[in-house]
Coordinates of C-alpha atoms in Angstrom, one line a residue:
X1 CA 0.1 -0.1 0.1
X2 CA 1.9 3.5 -1.0
X3 CA 0.1 5.9 2.0
X4 CA 1.1 8.9 0.2
X5 CA -0.8 8.2 -2.7
X6 CA -3.4 7.0 -0.6
X7 CA -3.4 10.3 0.8
X8 CA -3.8 11.9 -2.4
X9 CA -6.8 9.9 -2.8
X10 CA -8.3 10.7 -0.1
X11 CA -7.9 14.6 -0.2
X12 CA -8.9 14.5 -3.7
X13 CA -12.2 12.6 -2.9
X14 CA -12.9 15.4 -0.5
X15 CA -11.8 18.3 -3.2
X16 CA -14.6 16.6 -5.7
X17 CA -17.0 16.5 -2.6
X18 CA -16.6 20.4 -2.6
X19 CA -17.6 20.4 -6.2
X20 CA -21.5 19.5 -4.9
X21 CA -21.8 22.8 -3.4
X22 CA -20.0 24.8 -6.1
X23 CA -22.2 23.4 -9.1
X24 CA -25.4 24.4 -6.3
X25 CA -23.8 27.8 -6.1
X26 CA -22.7 28.1 -9.7
X27 CA -26.1 27.0 -11.3
X28 CA -28.3 28.9 -8.5
X29 CA -27.0 32.0 -8.6
X30 CA -27.6 31.9 -12.7
X31 CA -31.5 31.2 -12.2
X32 CA -34.3 33.9 -10.8
X33 CA -34.4 34.3 -7.4
X34 CA -37.3 32.5 -7.5
X35 CA -36.2 29.2 -9.0
X36 CA -32.7 28.9 -6.8
X37 CA -33.7 26.5 -4.0
X38 CA -35.0 24.2 -6.9
X39 CA -31.8 24.3 -8.4
X40 CA -29.8 23.6 -5.4
X41 CA -31.9 21.1 -4.6
X42 CA -31.9 19.1 -7.9
X43 CA -28.3 19.2 -7.4
X44 CA -27.7 18.1 -4.0
X45 CA -30.7 15.7 -4.6
X46 CA -28.8 14.3 -7.8
X47 CA -25.8 13.5 -5.7
X48 CA -27.9 12.0 -2.7
X49 CA -29.8 9.1 -5.0
X50 CA -26.4 8.5 -7.5
X51 CA -24.6 7.7 -4.1
X52 CA -26.8 4.9 -3.1
X53 CA -27.3 3.6 -6.8
X54 CA -23.3 3.5 -6.9
X55 CA -23.2 1.4 -3.3
X56 CA -26.0 -1.0 -4.5
X57 CA -24.7 -1.9 -8.0
X58 CA -23.0 1.3 -9.9
X59 CA -19.7 0.4 -8.9
X60 CA -20.1 -3.1 -10.2
X61 CA -21.6 -2.0 -13.6
X62 CA -19.1 0.5 -14.0
X63 CA -15.6 -1.3 -12.8
X64 CA -16.7 -5.0 -12.8
X65 CA -15.4 -7.7 -15.1
X66 CA -17.2 -7.6 -18.4
X67 CA -19.7 -9.1 -19.6
X68 CA -19.1 -11.3 -21.9
X69 CA -15.6 -10.0 -22.7
X70 CA -17.7 -7.4 -24.8
X71 CA -16.4 -3.8 -23.2
X72 CA -20.2 -2.7 -22.7
X73 CA -20.8 -3.2 -19.2
X74 CA -19.0 -4.5 -15.7
X75 CA -20.9 -7.5 -14.1
X76 CA -23.5 -5.9 -11.5
X77 CA -23.2 -8.6 -9.4
X78 CA -19.4 -8.7 -8.8
X79 CA -19.1 -5.8 -6.1
X80 CA -22.8 -5.8 -5.2
X81 CA -23.3 -3.5 -2.1
X82 CA -19.6 -2.7 -2.2
X83 CA -18.8 -5.5 0.6
X84 CA -15.8 -6.7 -1.3
X85 CA -14.3 -3.1 -1.2
X86 CA -13.7 -2.9 2.3
X87 CA -11.8 -5.7 2.4
X88 CA -7.9 -5.3 2.6
X89 CA -5.9 -6.1 -0.7
X90 CA -2.2 -6.9 -0.3
X91 CA -1.6 -6.4 -3.8
X92 CA -3.6 -3.2 -4.1
X93 CA -1.2 0.4 -3.8
X94 CA -4.6 2.4 -3.0
X95 CA -7.7 1.5 -1.3
X96 CA -10.4 0.0 -3.1
X97 CA -12.4 1.6 -1.0
X98 CA -11.0 5.4 -1.8
X99 CA -11.2 4.4 -5.2
X100 CA -15.2 3.7 -5.2
X101 CA -16.0 6.7 -3.1
X102 CA -13.8 8.8 -5.7
X103 CA -15.6 7.4 -8.7
X104 CA -18.8 8.1 -7.2
X105 CA -18.6 11.4 -7.1
X106 CA -18.1 11.4 -10.8
X107 CA -21.1 9.7 -11.2
X108 CA -23.2 12.1 -9.0
X109 CA -21.8 15.2 -10.5
X110 CA -22.3 13.9 -14.2
X111 CA -25.9 13.2 -13.3
X112 CA -26.2 16.5 -11.6
X113 CA -25.0 18.6 -14.6
X114 CA -28.0 18.1 -16.5
X115 CA -30.2 20.0 -14.2
X116 CA -28.7 23.4 -15.4
X117 CA -30.4 22.8 -18.6
X118 CA -33.5 22.1 -17.8
X119 CA -34.4 24.6 -14.7
X120 CA -37.5 26.3 -13.7
X121 CA -39.9 23.5 -15.7
X122 CA -39.5 20.4 -14.5
X123 CA -41.0 18.3 -11.1
X124 CA -38.7 17.6 -8.6
X125 CA -40.0 14.0 -8.5
X126 CA -39.9 13.5 -12.1
X127 CA -36.1 15.1 -11.6
X128 CA -35.0 12.4 -9.1
X129 CA -36.7 9.4 -11.7
X130 CA -35.0 10.7 -14.5
X131 CA -31.6 10.9 -12.3
X132 CA -31.7 7.3 -11.5
X133 CA -32.8 5.8 -14.4
X134 CA -29.9 7.8 -16.3
X135 CA -27.3 6.9 -14.3
X136 CA -28.2 3.1 -14.7
X137 CA -28.9 2.9 -18.3
X138 CA -26.3 5.8 -19.6
X139 CA -23.6 6.9 -17.2
X140 CA -23.0 3.2 -15.7
X141 CA -22.5 1.6 -19.6
X142 CA -20.3 5.1 -20.7
X143 CA -17.8 4.8 -17.6
X144 CA -17.3 1.2 -17.8
X145 CA -16.8 2.0 -21.7
X146 CA -14.4 4.7 -21.0
X147 CA -12.8 4.6 -17.1
X148 CA -12.5 0.7 -16.7
X149 CA -9.0 -0.7 -17.9
X150 CA -8.3 -4.3 -18.5
X151 CA -6.5 -5.7 -15.3
X152 CA -4.5 -9.0 -14.4
X153 CA -7.9 -11.2 -15.0
X154 CA -10.4 -8.3 -16.1
X155 CA -11.8 -7.0 -19.2
X156 CA -12.4 -3.4 -19.3
X157 CA -14.4 -1.0 -21.5
X158 CA -14.3 -0.9 -24.9
X159 CA -13.1 3.0 -25.8
X160 CA -10.5 2.7 -23.5
X161 CA -8.8 -0.8 -23.8
X162 CA -10.0 -1.9 -27.5
X163 CA -10.3 1.7 -29.3
X164 CA -7.2 3.1 -27.3
X165 CA -8.7 6.9 -26.9
X166 CA -7.4 8.9 -24.4
X167 CA -9.9 10.5 -21.8
X168 CA -7.5 11.3 -18.5
X169 CA -10.6 12.6 -16.6
X170 CA -14.1 12.3 -18.1
X171 CA -14.4 14.4 -21.3
X172 CA -16.5 11.8 -22.8
X173 CA -18.1 10.0 -19.8
X174 CA -18.7 13.2 -17.7
X175 CA -19.4 16.2 -19.6
X176 CA -20.2 15.0 -23.4
X177 CA -22.4 12.8 -21.9
X178 CA -24.2 15.0 -19.8
X179 CA -24.4 17.8 -22.6
X180 CA -25.8 15.2 -24.9
X181 CA -28.2 14.2 -22.4
X182 CA -29.0 18.0 -21.4
X183 CA -29.6 18.4 -25.1
X184 CA -32.3 15.4 -25.5
X185 CA -34.1 16.3 -21.9
X186 CA -34.2 19.9 -23.5
X187 CA -35.8 19.2 -26.6
X188 CA -38.5 16.6 -24.4
X189 CA -39.4 19.0 -21.9
X190 CA -39.5 22.2 -24.2
X191 CA -39.5 25.7 -23.6
X192 CA -39.8 28.0 -20.7
X193 CA -43.0 30.2 -20.8
X194 CA -41.9 33.3 -22.2
X195 CA -38.3 32.3 -23.4
X196 CA -38.0 33.8 -26.6
X197 CA -39.1 37.3 -25.2
X198 CA -36.8 36.6 -22.3
X199 CA -34.0 36.0 -24.7
X200 CA -34.6 39.2 -26.6
X201 CA -34.1 41.5 -23.6
X202 CA -31.8 39.2 -22.4
X203 CA -31.6 36.9 -19.8
X204 CA -29.8 37.8 -16.5
X205 CA -28.8 35.8 -13.2
X206 CA -30.0 37.0 -10.4
X207 CA -26.9 36.9 -8.0
X208 CA -23.6 37.1 -9.7
X209 CA -21.2 36.9 -6.7
X210 CA -22.9 33.6 -6.2
X211 CA -22.1 32.7 -9.6
X212 CA -18.5 33.6 -9.4
X213 CA -18.0 32.1 -5.9
X214 CA -19.6 28.8 -7.2
X215 CA -17.2 28.9 -10.2
X216 CA -13.8 29.4 -8.0
X217 CA -15.2 26.7 -5.8
X218 CA -15.6 24.2 -8.9
X219 CA -12.1 25.4 -9.8
X220 CA -10.7 24.5 -6.4
X221 CA -12.3 21.1 -6.5
X222 CA -11.1 20.2 -10.0
X223 CA -7.7 19.9 -9.2
X224 CA -8.8 16.8 -7.4
X225 CA -10.9 16.0 -10.2
X226 CA -8.4 15.6 -12.7
X227 CA -5.2 15.3 -10.4
X228 CA -6.6 12.7 -8.3
X229 CA -7.4 10.5 -11.6
X230 CA -3.7 9.9 -11.7
X231 CA -4.7 7.4 -9.1
X232 CA -1.0 8.1 -7.3
X233 CA 0.9 11.2 -5.8
X234 CA 3.4 11.2 -8.5
X235 CA 4.9 13.5 -11.0
X236 CA 1.8 12.6 -13.7
X237 CA -0.8 13.9 -10.9
X238 CA 1.8 17.5 -10.4
X239 CA 1.4 17.8 -14.8
X240 CA -2.2 17.5 -14.6
X241 CA -2.8 20.1 -12.2
X242 CA -0.8 22.5 -13.4
X243 CA -2.5 21.9 -17.2
X244 CA -5.8 22.0 -15.1
X245 CA -4.6 25.9 -13.7
X246 CA -2.9 27.0 -17.0
X247 CA -5.8 25.9 -19.3
X248 CA -8.5 27.7 -17.1
X249 CA -7.0 31.0 -17.0
X250 CA -6.2 30.9 -20.9
X251 CA -10.2 29.5 -21.3
X252 CA -11.5 32.7 -19.2
X253 CA -9.5 35.3 -21.5
X254 CA -10.5 33.4 -24.3
X255 CA -14.0 33.6 -23.8
X256 CA -13.5 37.3 -22.6
X257 CA -11.9 38.5 -25.9
X258 CA -14.9 37.2 -27.6
X259 CA -17.8 38.7 -25.3
X260 CA -15.5 42.1 -26.0
X261 CA -15.4 41.6 -29.9
X262 CA -19.2 40.7 -30.0
X263 CA -20.8 42.6 -27.0
X264 CA -18.3 45.3 -27.1
X265 CA -18.0 44.5 -22.8
X266 CA -16.2 41.5 -20.6
X267 CA -18.6 40.3 -18.4
X268 CA -18.1 39.0 -14.7
X269 CA -20.6 35.6 -16.0
X270 CA -18.4 35.6 -18.8
X271 CA -15.3 34.9 -16.5
X272 CA -16.9 32.5 -14.5
X273 CA -18.1 30.8 -17.9
X274 CA -14.8 30.8 -19.3
X275 CA -13.2 29.3 -16.2
X276 CA -15.8 26.1 -16.5
X277 CA -15.2 26.1 -20.2
X278 CA -11.5 25.5 -19.8
X279 CA -12.1 23.3 -16.7
X280 CA -14.4 21.1 -19.1
X281 CA -11.8 21.3 -22.2
X282 CA -8.7 20.4 -20.2
X283 CA -10.4 17.1 -18.3
X284 CA -9.8 14.3 -21.1
X285 CA -6.7 16.3 -22.1
X286 CA -4.9 16.9 -19.5
X287 CA -2.4 14.1 -19.0
X288 CA -2.0 14.5 -22.6
X289 CA -0.8 18.2 -23.2
X290 CA 2.2 20.3 -22.1
X291 CA 1.6 23.6 -20.4
X292 CA 2.2 25.4 -23.7
X293 CA -0.5 22.8 -25.3
X294 CA -3.0 23.6 -22.3
X295 CA -2.9 27.1 -22.9
X296 CA -3.7 26.4 -26.3
X297 CA -6.3 24.4 -25.4
X298 CA -7.8 26.1 -23.1
X299 CA -7.9 29.5 -25.2
X300 CA -9.9 27.6 -28.1
X301 CA -12.2 26.0 -25.8
X302 CA -13.2 29.1 -23.9
X303 CA -13.6 31.0 -27.2
X304 CA -15.5 28.1 -29.0
X305 CA -17.8 27.9 -26.0
X306 CA -18.3 31.6 -26.0
X307 CA -19.8 31.2 -29.8
X308 CA -21.3 27.8 -28.9
X309 CA -23.5 29.1 -26.0
X310 CA -25.4 31.3 -29.0
X311 CA -26.9 28.7 -30.9
X312 CA -29.7 28.4 -28.6
X313 CA -31.1 31.3 -30.1
X314 CA -30.5 30.6 -33.4
X315 CA -32.0 27.1 -33.5
X316 CA -34.5 27.4 -30.9
X317 CA -33.3 25.4 -27.9
X318 CA -33.6 26.4 -24.6
X319 CA -30.8 25.9 -22.8
X320 CA -31.5 27.5 -19.6
X321 CA -27.6 27.4 -18.0
X322 CA -25.8 27.1 -21.2
X323 CA -25.0 23.1 -20.5
X324 CA -24.8 22.2 -23.8
X325 CA -22.7 25.1 -24.7
X326 CA -20.3 24.4 -22.5
X327 CA -20.8 21.2 -21.6
X328 CA -21.4 18.9 -25.1
X329 CA -19.3 21.8 -27.2
X330 CA -16.0 22.2 -24.5
X331 CA -16.2 18.2 -24.1
X332 CA -15.9 17.5 -27.8
X333 CA -13.4 20.3 -28.2
X334 CA -11.0 19.3 -25.5
X335 CA -11.5 15.2 -26.6
X336 CA -10.5 16.0 -30.4
X337 CA -8.0 18.5 -29.4
X338 CA -6.1 15.6 -27.7
X339 CA -5.6 14.0 -31.3
X340 CA -3.7 17.4 -32.4
X341 CA -1.9 18.7 -29.3
X342 CA -0.8 15.9 -27.6
X343 CA 3.0 15.0 -26.9
X344 CA 5.0 12.2 -26.0
X345 CA 6.2 14.1 -23.3
X346 CA 3.0 14.3 -21.3
X347 CA 1.7 11.5 -18.6
X348 CA -0.3 9.5 -21.4
X349 CA 2.6 9.2 -23.7
X350 CA 1.5 9.7 -26.7
X351 CA 2.0 12.1 -29.8
X352 CA -0.6 14.0 -31.8
X353 CA -0.9 15.3 -35.5
X354 CA 1.1 18.4 -34.5
X355 CA 3.9 16.3 -32.9
X356 CA 4.4 13.8 -36.0
X357 CA 1.8 10.9 -34.5
X358 CA -0.5 11.2 -37.6
X359 CA -4.0 11.0 -37.9
X360 CA -4.4 7.8 -36.0
X361 CA -4.8 9.4 -32.5
X362 CA -7.4 12.3 -33.8
X363 CA -9.6 9.2 -35.3
X364 CA -9.6 7.4 -32.1
X365 CA -10.6 10.6 -30.5
X366 CA -13.4 11.1 -32.8
X367 CA -14.9 7.6 -32.7
X368 CA -15.1 7.6 -28.8
X369 CA -16.4 11.3 -28.5
X370 CA -18.9 10.6 -31.1
X371 CA -20.1 6.8 -29.9
X372 CA -20.7 8.9 -26.4
X373 CA -22.7 11.5 -28.0
X374 CA -25.3 9.6 -29.7
X375 CA -25.4 6.9 -27.2
X376 CA -26.3 9.3 -24.5
X377 CA -28.5 11.7 -26.9
X378 CA -30.8 8.6 -28.0
X379 CA -30.9 6.5 -24.8
X380 CA -31.8 10.0 -23.1
X381 CA -34.4 10.9 -25.3
X382 CA -36.4 7.7 -25.0
X383 CA -36.3 7.8 -20.8
X384 CA -37.5 11.3 -21.3
X385 CA -40.5 10.4 -23.5
X386 CA -41.1 7.7 -21.4
X387 CA -41.4 9.6 -17.9
X388 CA -43.3 12.1 -19.7
X389 CA -45.9 10.0 -21.0
X390 CA -46.1 8.3 -17.8
X391 CA -45.8 10.6 -14.5
X392 CA -45.2 14.1 -16.6
X393 CA -42.1 15.7 -16.5
X394 CA -43.3 19.6 -16.5
X395 CA -44.7 21.7 -13.7
X396 CA -48.2 23.2 -14.5
X397 CA -47.8 26.9 -16.3
X398 CA -49.0 28.8 -13.1
X399 CA -46.2 27.0 -11.0
X400 CA -43.5 27.8 -13.2
X401 CA -44.7 31.3 -13.7
X402 CA -45.2 31.9 -9.6
X403 CA -41.6 30.0 -8.8
X404 CA -40.9 26.4 -8.3
X405 CA -39.3 26.9 -5.2
X406 CA -42.6 28.1 -2.9
X407 CA -44.6 25.0 -5.1
X408 CA -42.2 22.7 -5.1
X409 CA -40.7 23.1 -1.6
X410 CA -42.8 25.5 0.2
X411 CA -40.0 27.7 0.6
X412 CA -38.0 30.8 -0.5
X413 CA -34.6 31.7 -0.6
X414 CA -34.9 35.2 -0.1
X415 CA -37.5 36.4 2.6
X416 CA -38.1 39.8 0.9
X417 CA -41.8 40.6 2.2
X418 CA -40.4 39.9 5.9
X419 CA -41.6 42.8 8.1
X420 CA -39.2 43.8 10.8
X421 CA -40.0 42.9 14.2
X422 CA -40.6 46.2 16.7
X423 CA -40.1 46.6 20.3
X424 CA -43.8 46.5 21.7
X425 CA -44.5 50.5 23.0
X426 CA -44.3 50.9 27.0
X427 CA -47.8 51.5 28.3
X428 CA -48.4 55.0 29.1
X429 CA -47.6 55.9 32.7
X430 CA -50.6 56.3 35.4
X431 CA -50.6 59.3 36.8
X432 CA -50.3 59.6 40.5
X433 CA -53.0 60.1 42.9
X434 CA -53.8 62.9 45.0
X435 CA -53.9 63.3 48.6

């Protein structure tokens, strides 16, 4: 057992856990004041439900021995209930239990990302039902394809082993997966009431400081998300952390430059969104590129995502918080750029097109990325259609217009109508009697 690597994985798991409130605040600040609690509740609710599923069969379906050796799905009975995970394995360099906890948060956050695209209009119960089914039918198989490496007596997923595509920390399994699912949900659920009118007038977040705070927490936690994916306290983890930082910086500047040229002014919302776009783009490539490559990749990712968020107005899909524009487009950008910017000097040890590696790696990256995108979109659309026709996905129009916080949760984030408490008036003194 490598105690240094174990300590790093424990710390990385804690860092990734901080991304849960980070995502909740980031999303919560961007919606209207009447919807902020629902946004936070959908984030935390998804994490809670996926955490339970992960213990029962989720980890096993993702990292168990591939059924039939096909590389499509792990054996759901192999680690059922995680009872074997807590046993001490003398051959392991890190405890399997910390790896299981680390990956549980990946699954939970991937599902939670989707809710940002469908804010203000989905029933909370329907959201939880969707989350449980989606994780089971979409995330778990895709995680097996991308994250389950072949072992001594274990057959893993087809993308990482048979295809040989590179996805260091989840550009396909997390970001393309959630972004494609978000697009399918948007199409089934439909636009918010008055969305086109609001789009023309310019939709603004209700609390930009919350958005910036959430982005900062996500950036901090992402060092564990990417760095912990090295599974060791080593040079590889250090390079990944360096690349994660540099790509985020250049992506923020890339997004702000697009805003300045297109709109005439850089915004704090653009800075926060650009940082997240850079983190998304560097996630699959953080172990494959040099620091200069990370700067280039981040700048491209930030600029491309800034342009992509405007597509919803052109094509008429209501992506509330730009999940498609940032996570799907950013994930595709980062995954494909591995085939161009990868260098053998980086931990993954493979050259891309610019370093003389030819087109082979780029082709592998494209196959992996588009396979995940098509599978996620197709299955998600079927799940959403089935739920909409059975339990119904959307809240009533009056609930949407008055606010989902008060109707679904009987709470309000801000007590704006509260009357101040005043001290009781003292009774007038009684005059003294004469005599």
